XYZ file of C-alpha atoms in Angstrom:
697
model
C -21.273 -77.187 -154.285
C -20.084 -79.416 -157.074
C -17.913 -82.311 -156.105
C -14.382 -82.997 -157.342
C -14.292 -84.186 -160.930
C -11.124 -86.176 -160.524
C -12.980 -88.820 -158.532
C -15.667 -88.930 -161.194
C -13.743 -88.904 -164.418
C -10.200 -89.929 -163.574
C -8.638 -93.048 -162.256
C -9.964 -93.040 -158.735
C -8.967 -94.937 -155.568
C -11.258 -97.777 -154.516
C -12.288 -98.571 -150.959
C -9.298 -100.843 -150.393
C -6.859 -98.173 -151.480
C -5.996 -99.654 -154.859
C -6.407 -97.785 -158.110
C -9.339 -98.710 -160.310
C -8.553 -99.082 -163.988
C -11.150 -98.158 -166.571
C -12.798 -95.545 -164.361
C -12.349 -92.847 -166.989
C -15.532 -90.752 -167.236
C -17.829 -93.657 -166.495
C -19.449 -92.995 -163.114
C -22.870 -91.609 -162.166
C -24.201 -91.355 -165.736
C -27.834 -91.345 -166.718
C -29.947 -90.075 -169.589
C -30.333 -86.296 -169.531
C -32.745 -83.880 -171.256
C -34.720 -86.764 -172.727
C -37.710 -84.519 -173.473
C -35.642 -82.490 -175.953
C -34.464 -85.646 -177.679
C -38.133 -86.531 -178.172
C -38.712 -83.006 -179.545
C -35.785 -83.437 -181.936
C -37.107 -86.779 -183.211
C -40.608 -85.318 -183.628
C -39.111 -82.377 -185.496
C -37.375 -84.749 -187.890
C -40.635 -86.556 -188.553
C -42.169 -83.170 -189.367
C -39.171 -82.375 -191.618
C -39.749 -85.561 -193.595
C -43.463 -84.788 -193.973
C -42.654 -81.199 -194.979
C -40.101 -82.358 -197.546
C -42.478 -84.963 -198.973
C -44.927 -82.130 -199.678
C -42.203 -80.370 -201.661
C -41.249 -83.504 -203.599
C -44.919 -84.122 -204.396
C -45.904 -80.591 -205.434
C -42.670 -78.996 -206.610
C -40.800 -79.002 -209.892
C -37.355 -77.313 -209.874
C -37.655 -76.631 -213.626
C -40.222 -73.941 -212.747
C -37.372 -71.943 -211.227
C -35.756 -71.653 -214.668
C -38.428 -71.837 -217.355
C -41.668 -69.939 -217.898
C -45.256 -70.963 -218.692
C -46.980 -70.734 -222.048
C -50.540 -69.522 -222.611
C -51.879 -73.039 -221.938
C -50.217 -73.302 -218.539
C -47.535 -75.721 -219.791
C -44.003 -75.440 -218.470
C -41.507 -74.747 -221.234
C -39.235 -77.725 -221.764
C -41.758 -80.211 -220.302
C -41.830 -83.300 -222.509
C -45.039 -84.483 -220.797
C -46.978 -81.342 -221.735
C -49.601 -81.227 -224.485
C -48.226 -80.593 -226.973
C -44.819 -82.051 -226.053
C -42.355 -79.234 -225.362
C -39.160 -81.226 -225.033
C -36.187 -78.894 -225.659
C -38.574 -75.983 -226.321
C -37.341 -74.011 -223.337
C -37.591 -70.346 -224.360
C -40.691 -68.316 -223.604
C -41.733 -66.036 -226.469
C -44.560 -63.481 -226.501
C -46.405 -63.645 -229.825
C -48.351 -60.374 -229.865
C -46.072 -57.286 -229.629
C -49.047 -54.993 -229.003
C -50.010 -56.993 -225.906
C -46.449 -56.676 -224.621
C -46.614 -52.923 -225.254
C -49.981 -52.633 -223.521
C -48.667 -54.445 -220.421
C -45.914 -51.835 -220.069
C -48.109 -48.739 -220.369
C -48.498 -46.858 -217.106
C -51.791 -47.508 -215.265
C -52.686 -50.269 -217.734
C -54.793 -53.126 -216.346
C -53.291 -55.610 -218.780
C -50.479 -57.735 -217.312
C -47.652 -59.404 -219.179
C -48.610 -62.764 -217.651
C -51.846 -62.593 -219.696
C -50.066 -61.872 -222.996
C -50.138 -64.839 -225.387
C -46.855 -66.752 -225.131
C -45.503 -70.024 -226.459
C -42.309 -72.063 -225.988
C -39.652 -72.090 -228.714
C -36.244 -73.601 -229.417
C -34.612 -70.220 -230.067
C -35.580 -66.562 -230.190
C -36.862 -65.381 -233.607
C -35.209 -62.527 -235.465
C -36.662 -60.433 -238.343
C -35.798 -61.287 -241.928
C -33.530 -58.958 -243.874
C -35.613 -59.051 -247.070
C -39.088 -60.360 -246.198
C -41.454 -60.933 -243.279
C -40.958 -63.836 -240.892
C -43.847 -65.362 -238.979
C -44.122 -67.267 -235.711
C -47.271 -69.367 -235.600
C -49.067 -71.020 -232.713
C -48.617 -74.701 -231.885
C -49.892 -76.774 -234.863
C -53.358 -78.130 -234.046
C -56.709 -78.723 -235.735
C -56.485 -78.449 -239.517
C -52.767 -77.650 -239.426
C -51.386 -81.114 -240.155
C -47.836 -80.608 -238.956
C -45.884 -82.439 -236.279
C -44.042 -80.457 -233.632
C -40.735 -81.431 -235.229
C -41.848 -80.170 -238.645
C -43.118 -76.975 -237.017
C -39.692 -76.417 -235.458
C -37.876 -77.224 -238.700
C -40.009 -74.645 -240.527
C -38.927 -72.013 -237.964
C -42.447 -72.059 -236.464
C -43.938 -70.716 -239.725
C -46.951 -72.275 -241.466
C -48.520 -69.031 -242.725
C -48.695 -70.414 -246.276
C -51.089 -73.160 -245.078
C -53.593 -70.736 -243.563
C -57.070 -70.234 -244.927
C -58.086 -66.695 -245.988
C -59.980 -66.315 -242.713
C -56.911 -67.301 -240.688
C -54.716 -64.925 -242.683
C -57.125 -62.098 -242.029
C -57.164 -62.739 -238.264
C -53.356 -62.975 -238.326
C -53.191 -59.495 -239.872
C -55.374 -58.329 -236.966
C -52.781 -59.771 -234.496
C -55.291 -62.436 -233.438
C -53.326 -65.411 -234.751
C -52.707 -68.145 -235.351
C -49.613 -66.560 -236.950
C -47.868 -63.402 -235.737
C -45.243 -61.230 -237.477
C -41.634 -61.024 -236.292
C -41.072 -57.269 -236.248
C -38.673 -56.855 -233.332
C -35.371 -58.730 -232.802
C -35.158 -60.690 -229.555
C -32.416 -62.286 -227.478
C -32.420 -65.094 -224.951
C -32.365 -63.450 -221.521
C -32.669 -66.095 -218.803
C -34.791 -68.365 -221.045
C -37.209 -65.622 -222.093
C -37.060 -63.830 -225.432
C -36.350 -60.202 -224.565
C -37.635 -57.819 -227.259
C -35.213 -55.159 -228.464
C -37.192 -51.988 -229.201
C -35.591 -51.565 -232.599
C -38.149 -52.596 -235.214
C -36.955 -54.009 -238.521
C -37.843 -51.452 -241.214
C -38.021 -54.164 -243.880
C -40.360 -56.384 -241.871
C -42.492 -53.452 -240.797
C -42.853 -52.268 -244.409
C -43.949 -55.737 -245.560
C -46.434 -55.893 -242.679
C -47.965 -52.563 -243.613
C -48.149 -53.505 -247.313
C -50.105 -56.631 -246.366
C -52.645 -54.500 -244.480
C -51.638 -55.404 -240.950
C -52.841 -53.373 -237.981
C -50.642 -50.711 -236.431
C -47.804 -52.044 -234.220
C -46.463 -49.828 -231.426
C -42.691 -49.284 -231.621
C -42.158 -47.506 -228.306
C -39.339 -48.386 -225.872
C -42.082 -49.592 -223.527
C -42.124 -52.931 -225.376
C -38.538 -53.484 -224.230
C -39.056 -52.335 -220.657
C -42.172 -54.431 -220.065
C -40.392 -57.776 -220.508
C -37.250 -56.444 -218.843
C -39.235 -55.429 -215.762
C -40.770 -58.902 -215.526
C -37.432 -60.692 -215.906
C -35.802 -58.507 -213.227
C -38.580 -58.693 -210.665
C -37.530 -59.818 -207.190
C -39.396 -63.110 -207.434
C -37.793 -63.902 -210.807
C -34.314 -63.124 -209.491
C -34.898 -65.298 -206.417
C -36.056 -68.183 -208.619
C -32.941 -67.855 -210.773
C -30.692 -67.884 -207.723
C -32.357 -71.082 -206.524
C -32.078 -72.581 -210.017
C -28.345 -71.761 -209.996
C -27.948 -74.113 -207.037
C -29.520 -76.976 -208.945
C -27.438 -76.336 -212.075
C -24.143 -76.071 -210.199
C -24.471 -79.235 -208.096
C -21.153 -80.700 -209.398
C -19.416 -77.531 -208.202
C -21.063 -77.827 -204.785
C -19.918 -81.443 -204.424
C -16.317 -80.695 -205.399
C -15.864 -77.270 -203.774
C -18.269 -77.658 -200.860
C -17.541 -81.282 -200.007
C -14.398 -82.914 -201.365
C -11.980 -79.959 -201.375
C -12.632 -78.839 -197.754
C -12.361 -82.486 -196.632
C -8.925 -82.764 -198.221
C -7.714 -79.362 -196.978
C -8.979 -79.937 -193.425
C -7.163 -83.278 -193.105
C -3.980 -81.692 -194.504
C -4.293 -78.858 -191.972
C -4.671 -81.307 -189.057
C -1.635 -83.285 -190.197
C 0.408 -80.108 -190.499
C -0.682 -79.058 -186.997
C 0.546 -82.427 -185.811
C 3.995 -82.160 -187.439
C 4.643 -78.419 -188.063
C 2.807 -76.778 -185.177
C 5.286 -73.894 -184.752
C 4.922 -72.745 -188.356
C 1.164 -73.260 -188.775
C -0.052 -69.970 -187.177
C 2.207 -67.990 -189.529
C 1.210 -70.052 -192.566
C -2.478 -69.696 -191.671
C -2.345 -65.900 -191.320
C -0.386 -65.437 -194.565
C -2.625 -67.815 -196.535
C -5.758 -66.151 -195.194
C -4.653 -62.728 -196.426
C -3.822 -64.108 -199.890
C -7.182 -65.879 -200.176
C -9.328 -62.960 -198.959
C -7.641 -60.689 -201.532
C -8.120 -63.306 -204.281
C -11.842 -63.747 -203.563
C -12.340 -59.974 -203.531
C -10.625 -59.654 -206.908
C -12.889 -62.368 -208.347
C -15.943 -60.358 -207.260
C -14.452 -57.268 -208.924
C -13.958 -59.263 -212.137
C -17.516 -60.570 -212.212
C -18.896 -57.144 -211.302
C -17.156 -55.673 -214.382
C -14.890 -53.312 -212.455
C -11.742 -55.160 -213.561
C -11.345 -56.483 -217.099
C -14.216 -57.449 -219.408
C -15.510 -60.550 -217.670
C -18.703 -59.161 -216.122
C -21.699 -61.482 -215.972
C -24.291 -61.104 -218.710
C -27.971 -62.091 -218.601
C -27.939 -62.980 -222.306
C -27.635 -66.687 -223.094
C -25.941 -67.840 -226.297
C -24.556 -65.872 -229.218
C -25.917 -62.365 -229.794
C -25.163 -59.011 -231.317
C -22.258 -57.533 -229.281
C -23.937 -54.127 -229.447
C -26.970 -55.418 -227.556
C -26.590 -54.739 -223.851
C -29.192 -56.022 -221.366
C -29.045 -55.109 -217.700
C -29.612 -57.711 -214.973
C -30.300 -57.140 -211.280
C -27.715 -59.835 -210.440
C -24.911 -57.494 -211.526
C -25.931 -54.974 -208.870
C -25.903 -57.705 -206.228
C -22.357 -58.697 -207.210
C -21.221 -55.085 -206.945
C -22.702 -54.731 -203.485
C -20.910 -57.909 -202.364
C -17.677 -56.649 -203.970
C -17.874 -53.453 -201.895
C -18.610 -55.481 -198.763
C -15.687 -57.823 -199.468
C -13.416 -54.802 -199.917
C -14.274 -53.620 -196.415
C -13.839 -57.135 -194.982
C -10.498 -57.492 -196.776
C -9.106 -54.242 -195.376
C -10.249 -55.030 -191.821
C -8.914 -58.600 -192.061
C -5.480 -57.564 -193.285
C -5.129 -54.878 -190.613
C -6.311 -57.300 -187.900
C -3.873 -60.002 -188.982
C -1.050 -57.469 -188.784
C -2.169 -56.477 -185.285
C -2.080 -60.046 -183.943
C 1.375 -60.940 -185.270
C 2.954 -60.297 -181.862
C 0.376 -62.573 -180.224
C 0.935 -65.554 -182.492
C 3.530 -66.999 -180.111
C 0.722 -67.492 -177.578
C -1.241 -69.522 -180.122
C 1.864 -71.599 -180.866
C 2.242 -72.532 -177.209
C -1.323 -73.711 -176.754
C -1.462 -75.428 -180.191
C 1.505 -77.555 -179.136
C -0.647 -79.090 -176.428
C -3.410 -79.897 -178.929
C -0.823 -81.387 -181.313
C 0.403 -83.614 -178.486
C -3.149 -84.836 -177.827
C -3.742 -85.544 -181.542
C -0.518 -87.525 -181.608
C -1.592 -89.633 -178.625
C -5.275 -90.077 -179.536
C -4.732 -90.677 -183.251
C -8.335 -91.619 -183.994
C -9.254 -87.951 -183.494
C -7.989 -87.178 -187.004
C -10.172 -89.905 -188.508
C -13.291 -89.406 -186.388
C -14.662 -86.220 -188.117
C -15.143 -88.298 -191.278
C -18.192 -89.894 -189.586
C -20.199 -86.666 -188.994
C -18.903 -85.413 -192.362
C -20.442 -88.403 -194.166
C -23.716 -88.019 -192.257
C -23.933 -84.302 -193.075
C -23.048 -84.936 -196.732
C -25.990 -87.318 -197.103
C -28.250 -84.922 -195.210
C -27.288 -81.907 -197.342
C -27.994 -83.764 -200.593
C -31.484 -84.557 -199.326
C -31.977 -81.109 -197.789
C -30.912 -79.093 -200.857
C -33.050 -81.238 -203.166
C -36.058 -80.791 -200.867
C -35.400 -77.038 -200.679
C -35.452 -76.718 -204.485
C -38.742 -78.616 -204.648
C -40.275 -76.507 -201.855
C -39.289 -73.265 -203.570
C -41.038 -74.482 -206.731
C -44.091 -76.064 -205.105
C -46.663 -73.436 -206.076
C -49.798 -74.316 -208.040
C -50.217 -73.434 -211.706
C -53.570 -71.641 -211.902
C -55.290 -69.532 -214.514
C -55.189 -65.802 -213.923
C -58.361 -63.940 -213.039
C -58.403 -61.113 -215.552
C -61.014 -58.835 -217.114
C -58.996 -58.116 -220.226
C -60.787 -58.104 -223.572
C -58.513 -59.914 -226.009
C -59.151 -62.349 -228.803
C -57.097 -65.125 -230.396
C -57.791 -67.705 -233.073
C -58.500 -71.193 -231.694
C -57.235 -73.820 -234.162
C -59.289 -76.574 -232.525
C -62.568 -74.609 -232.428
C -61.767 -73.045 -235.847
C -62.855 -69.593 -234.767
C -61.704 -66.504 -232.903
C -62.137 -66.988 -229.155
C -62.417 -63.932 -226.916
C -63.141 -65.744 -223.640
C -59.966 -67.633 -222.713
C -57.264 -65.025 -223.126
C -56.125 -64.998 -219.468
C -52.693 -66.539 -218.951
C -51.354 -68.797 -216.209
C -49.188 -68.084 -213.189
C -47.610 -70.057 -210.365
C -49.514 -69.245 -207.178
C -47.679 -69.496 -203.857
C -49.858 -69.814 -200.764
C -48.735 -68.525 -197.330
C -48.262 -72.047 -195.995
C -45.493 -72.588 -198.588
C -43.527 -69.692 -197.066
C -43.958 -71.269 -193.626
C -42.823 -74.645 -194.997
C -39.706 -73.035 -196.503
C -38.828 -71.253 -193.249
C -39.404 -74.500 -191.327
C -37.091 -76.304 -193.760
C -34.355 -73.672 -193.405
C -34.595 -73.798 -189.612
C -34.436 -77.596 -189.707
C -31.316 -77.525 -191.871
C -29.563 -75.159 -189.480
C -30.621 -77.171 -186.418
C -29.413 -80.430 -187.993
C -26.064 -78.801 -188.811
C -25.632 -77.490 -185.274
C -26.675 -80.876 -183.868
C -24.014 -82.687 -185.916
C -21.340 -80.183 -184.911
C -22.413 -80.486 -181.263
C -22.260 -84.301 -181.366
C -18.819 -84.173 -182.947
C -17.599 -81.634 -180.366
C -18.928 -83.697 -177.456
C -17.237 -86.883 -178.688
C -13.928 -85.059 -179.132
C -14.224 -83.441 -175.692
C -14.889 -86.826 -174.078
C -11.878 -88.361 -175.827
C -9.524 -85.538 -174.832
C -10.820 -85.522 -171.258
C -10.098 -89.253 -171.056
C -6.554 -88.531 -172.201
C -6.134 -85.719 -169.654
C -7.533 -87.497 -166.618
C -5.514 -90.622 -167.447
C -2.422 -88.393 -167.060
C -1.792 -88.722 -170.780
C -0.450 -92.212 -170.311
C 0.286 -94.141 -173.483
C -1.689 -97.152 -172.344
C -3.315 -99.526 -174.841
C -6.637 -97.770 -174.318
C -5.438 -94.307 -175.312
C -4.964 -94.478 -179.138
C -8.479 -95.530 -180.175
C -10.594 -96.515 -177.173
C -11.415 -92.985 -175.892
C -13.065 -91.978 -179.182
C -15.337 -94.996 -179.378
C -16.107 -94.890 -175.668
C -17.009 -91.216 -175.979
C -19.308 -91.971 -178.929
C -21.001 -94.712 -176.911
C -21.593 -92.376 -173.949
C -22.992 -89.686 -176.227
C -25.484 -92.026 -177.903
C -26.503 -93.669 -174.656
C -26.772 -90.690 -172.295
C -26.305 -87.229 -173.846
C -28.173 -86.930 -177.157
C -30.963 -84.995 -175.424
C -28.519 -82.456 -173.989
C -26.847 -82.013 -177.373
C -30.251 -81.568 -179.028
C -31.119 -78.866 -176.473
C -27.823 -77.012 -176.965
C -28.118 -77.030 -180.752
C -31.747 -75.891 -180.454
C -30.696 -72.905 -178.331
C -28.137 -71.822 -180.954
C -30.630 -72.317 -183.807
C -33.346 -70.398 -181.978
C -31.039 -67.462 -181.176
C -29.818 -67.357 -184.788
C -33.396 -67.417 -186.105
C -34.423 -64.533 -183.831
C -31.351 -62.585 -184.928
C -32.184 -63.242 -188.586
C -35.793 -62.083 -188.135
C -34.752 -58.928 -186.262
C -32.102 -58.177 -188.883
C -34.700 -58.562 -191.662
C -37.053 -56.183 -189.837
C -34.228 -53.691 -189.340
C -33.350 -53.750 -193.046
C -36.985 -53.279 -194.084
C -37.336 -50.326 -191.747
C -34.133 -48.856 -193.114
C -35.279 -49.266 -196.735
C -38.721 -47.810 -196.005
C -37.123 -44.798 -194.320
C -38.868 -45.393 -190.980
C -35.640 -45.228 -188.999
C -34.066 -41.882 -188.141
C -31.170 -40.666 -190.289
C -29.671 -38.633 -187.434
C -26.698 -39.631 -185.332
C -28.988 -40.986 -182.613
C -30.785 -43.280 -185.064
C -27.507 -44.519 -186.571
C -26.063 -45.117 -183.120
C -29.126 -47.127 -182.119
C -28.912 -49.117 -185.340
C -25.249 -50.042 -184.853
C -25.770 -50.708 -181.145
C -28.592 -53.155 -181.829
C -26.437 -54.996 -184.376
C -23.564 -55.170 -181.900
C -25.810 -56.498 -179.139
C -27.228 -59.203 -181.390
C -23.717 -60.249 -182.401
C -22.642 -60.385 -178.754
C -25.636 -62.532 -177.831
C -24.857 -64.894 -180.720
C -21.163 -65.169 -179.812
C -21.885 -65.655 -176.101
C -24.450 -68.365 -176.809
C -22.078 -70.305 -179.045
C -19.204 -69.932 -176.574
C -21.284 -71.099 -173.614
C -22.620 -74.008 -175.683
C -19.147 -75.153 -176.661
C -17.948 -75.203 -173.070
C -21.210 -76.827 -171.987
C -20.559 -79.700 -174.411
C -17.167 -80.188 -172.775
C -18.690 -80.465 -169.311
C -21.447 -82.729 -170.649
C -18.762 -85.049 -171.989
C -16.825 -84.921 -168.716
C -19.551 -84.961 -166.068
C -22.610 -86.329 -167.889
C -24.713 -83.492 -166.450
C -27.709 -81.922 -168.187
C -27.155 -79.064 -170.586
C -28.001 -76.189 -168.245
C -26.098 -77.716 -165.314
C -23.062 -78.287 -167.522
C -23.301 -74.665 -168.745
C -23.328 -73.478 -165.135
C -20.237 -75.540 -164.241
C -18.351 -74.403 -167.337
C -19.211 -70.737 -166.802
C -18.100 -70.885 -163.167
C -14.785 -72.477 -164.144
C -14.149 -69.863 -166.815
C -15.010 -66.922 -164.551
C -12.742 -68.255 -161.781
C -9.806 -68.638 -164.187
C -10.443 -65.855 -166.664
C -6.953 -64.350 -166.327
C -5.287 -67.719 -166.735
C -7.071 -68.833 -169.899
C -8.485 -65.646 -171.412
C -5.801 -64.390 -173.776
C -4.385 -67.832 -174.504
C -7.779 -69.187 -175.526
C -8.793 -66.107 -177.505
C -5.625 -66.058 -179.622
C -5.888 -69.805 -180.208
C -9.509 -69.391 -181.305
C -8.524 -66.563 -183.669
C -5.922 -68.743 -185.404
C -8.395 -71.614 -185.696
C -11.057 -69.242 -187.052
C -8.600 -68.000 -189.673
C -7.824 -71.623 -190.511
C -11.515 -72.348 -191.119
C -11.738 -69.262 -193.308
C -8.701 -70.438 -195.283
C -10.464 -73.714 -196.070
C -13.789 -72.050 -196.913
C -12.161 -69.280 -198.981
C -10.223 -71.915 -200.918
C -13.577 -73.545 -201.678
C -14.889 -70.172 -202.877
C -11.867 -69.578 -205.140
C -12.180 -73.011 -206.771
C -15.937 -72.418 -207.058
C -15.272 -69.203 -209.006
C -12.839 -71.026 -211.294
C -15.217 -73.923 -212.012
C -18.179 -71.613 -212.626
C -16.064 -69.611 -215.052
C -15.888 -72.520 -217.507
C -17.943 -72.619 -220.710
C -20.462 -75.066 -219.234
C -21.754 -72.480 -216.751
C -21.264 -69.385 -218.904
C -23.326 -70.408 -221.908
C -25.725 -73.008 -223.243
C -28.103 -75.083 -221.167
C -26.408 -74.903 -217.737
C -25.668 -71.174 -217.743
C -26.087 -69.706 -214.273
C -27.438 -66.220 -213.726
C -24.698 -65.297 -211.240
C -21.877 -67.084 -209.398
C -22.919 -65.280 -206.204
C -25.117 -67.894 -204.506
C -23.217 -71.053 -205.597
C -19.949 -69.506 -204.372
C -21.530 -68.466 -201.066
C -22.881 -71.994 -200.588
C -19.442 -73.451 -201.396
C -18.001 -71.099 -198.792
C -20.646 -72.083 -196.216
C -20.262 -75.827 -196.838
C -16.499 -75.477 -196.705
C -16.790 -73.677 -193.382
C -19.063 -76.388 -191.946
C -16.667 -79.149 -193.033
C -13.698 -77.216 -191.640
C -15.597 -76.714 -188.369
C -16.083 -80.485 -188.046
C -12.362 -81.188 -188.490
C -10.949 -78.133 -186.738
C -13.109 -79.024 -183.746
C -10.446 -81.644 -183.060
C -7.949 -78.894 -182.247
C -10.498 -76.395 -180.918
C -12.178 -78.784 -178.509
C -8.834 -80.292 -177.516
C -7.587 -76.879 -176.414
C -10.800 -75.934 -174.600
C -11.189 -79.334 -172.951
C -7.609 -79.428 -171.720
C -7.775 -75.858 -170.414
C -11.062 -76.472 -168.569
C -9.750 -79.776 -167.214
C -6.542 -78.051 -166.142
C -8.506 -75.339 -164.332
C -10.669 -77.925 -162.575
C -7.614 -79.995 -161.705
C -5.914 -76.941 -160.249
C -8.975 -76.022 -158.164
C -9.289 -79.520 -156.736
C -5.625 -79.743 -155.718
C -4.994 -76.330 -154.146
C -3.444 -74.704 -157.192
C -1.352 -77.638 -158.391
C -2.560 -79.745 -161.304
C -2.175 -83.455 -160.549
C -3.447 -84.981 -163.789
C -2.004 -82.583 -166.375
C 0.456 -84.072 -168.898
C 4.028 -82.684 -168.766
C 3.706 -80.537 -171.895
C 0.614 -78.819 -170.539
C 2.345 -78.141 -167.209
C 5.219 -76.569 -169.140
C 2.774 -74.384 -171.092
C 0.238 -73.344 -168.444
C 1.504 -74.619 -165.134
C 4.849 -72.875 -164.981
C 4.406 -69.507 -163.199
C 6.768 -67.668 -165.534
C 5.045 -69.101 -168.607
C 1.595 -68.301 -167.238
C 2.682 -64.746 -166.445
C 4.110 -64.315 -169.953
C 0.947 -65.614 -171.605
C -1.428 -63.457 -169.596
C 0.454 -60.175 -170.002
């Protein structure tokens, strides 16, 4: 049997009958779950080692730019030759591009000869343009002069070099097909210039294939899954100012405003929150429709820079936006209908939010405290995102192993070389995938750990207020927060580490199972009958229930950890027993309050998403150097960061409500149904029989 908490955490009578001051949540404490704190510290050491590998081996520019035939990264000023500002990958030999697209061909596009250029070449209207290899050997031109001559030094070639060029062996190659900049690669348009082709044939050049395959070969490479994933990751790096403003500063400002409004306009806040949520969810959905091209003419385009308006290139990112737009439509409809359904229940939320507003007014440091975990998480996320970009680009540049017979003129050796025609690729080993998964898990665990620490400190502060009978003594305004922080650091970090690990582990298992389910669904392994669909939806529902239950139990466990100082599992047991014994008293009140707070978090995060859309719609991110492939991932990250920041600040209200309700239930149990320590406002809200009956109907 657990003992009475009032004697442990309240002001308790001493042996001589007097009342001890300063006995608020200070007795019988000792370090708990120390082993898991050691595991957490060891995990962080491993995170640092893992990240250092990424910083050492990775280069985020690989996520955006391609490799030339020498294995140099386009745009790399340290390459040989220097490729500063030469960021576009261009394939020199059109017949090699054609051959790579032929069905059952052994030749791959990665082995086609490619160089890095400033812009994509276009055919001449009255003559034949050439693009020549990097100037080396007897070609006495600097890289700058080569660029200024539009990469053409055909007039300087010896007769032998001109002959090999007409055989498509270099060093100069004809510009027969127009090309456009598609995600920093020159996409051929299978529409050969008749003028250029006629000049080429008059000079005695070999036959050049004009089939549509030459277009599809490059297009297939640009739209491969790995290329799309790299572009999404590169979008994060390019849009870092948007992430700072929309994922950090804006949710900080909105969360503080929301807390202040809860403090002063508590009766109106549930209505304002529901109305604002509906407006924002509709706005975000409309933005997805705009970018998907279903409304207006503002669909995303994979082409960078100015181009012929009649040229239309398809990108896989557009399909992803359309899928998300359909999903957001469903979410919008369900959200609006749900908000209409809970209108009659909002009065319940108003009653319980009044108690939290009273606590915030008494313990004023609660509004300021979330800034501390916010600052810690902000520093962590800057390090974590940078390390993630380096890990995703940490493959090794190695020469391909190919058996292709191809020849190209070597300016240094002054002869045609048929041995070194294999290109270069970035090779990703299996341990890199493990390192990335480890990094993602570590980021989620660190986030949950910060939220858990913040929740525990808030719970300890509110419990101090409750068990001190809400007295406005000198120790109430600021002391409970700092005392709660001290207790957390001294005694309970291990328990918090264990609780956050449980949530992270459950989420990881759910993510893995969901990935397996999707793969089975795509491969057609699952049954298409009603039984298979029912099993599919049932499994999803069960996983969601497990996730929700785990988070709910954890949150209440943190409250009991803050109050009793028990270990994580013991605190979970106490909290669960209290909830089950008082389920009718607190069930509907707590659920409706949680719904309003959840909608409030979504309002903050959706506002971040809306501003993210607006910032990414400026010229900087739609064209030129910082063009992003799609606003999808940056906006989702802004939404996620906004939700995390809102969770830190809204935990003040959320944990205040849960802590007071659990303390009230415990107080009632200890004193035969009559709460002795509850503040007057709480007694009016939950203690009055008529009010309790009204709230639980």
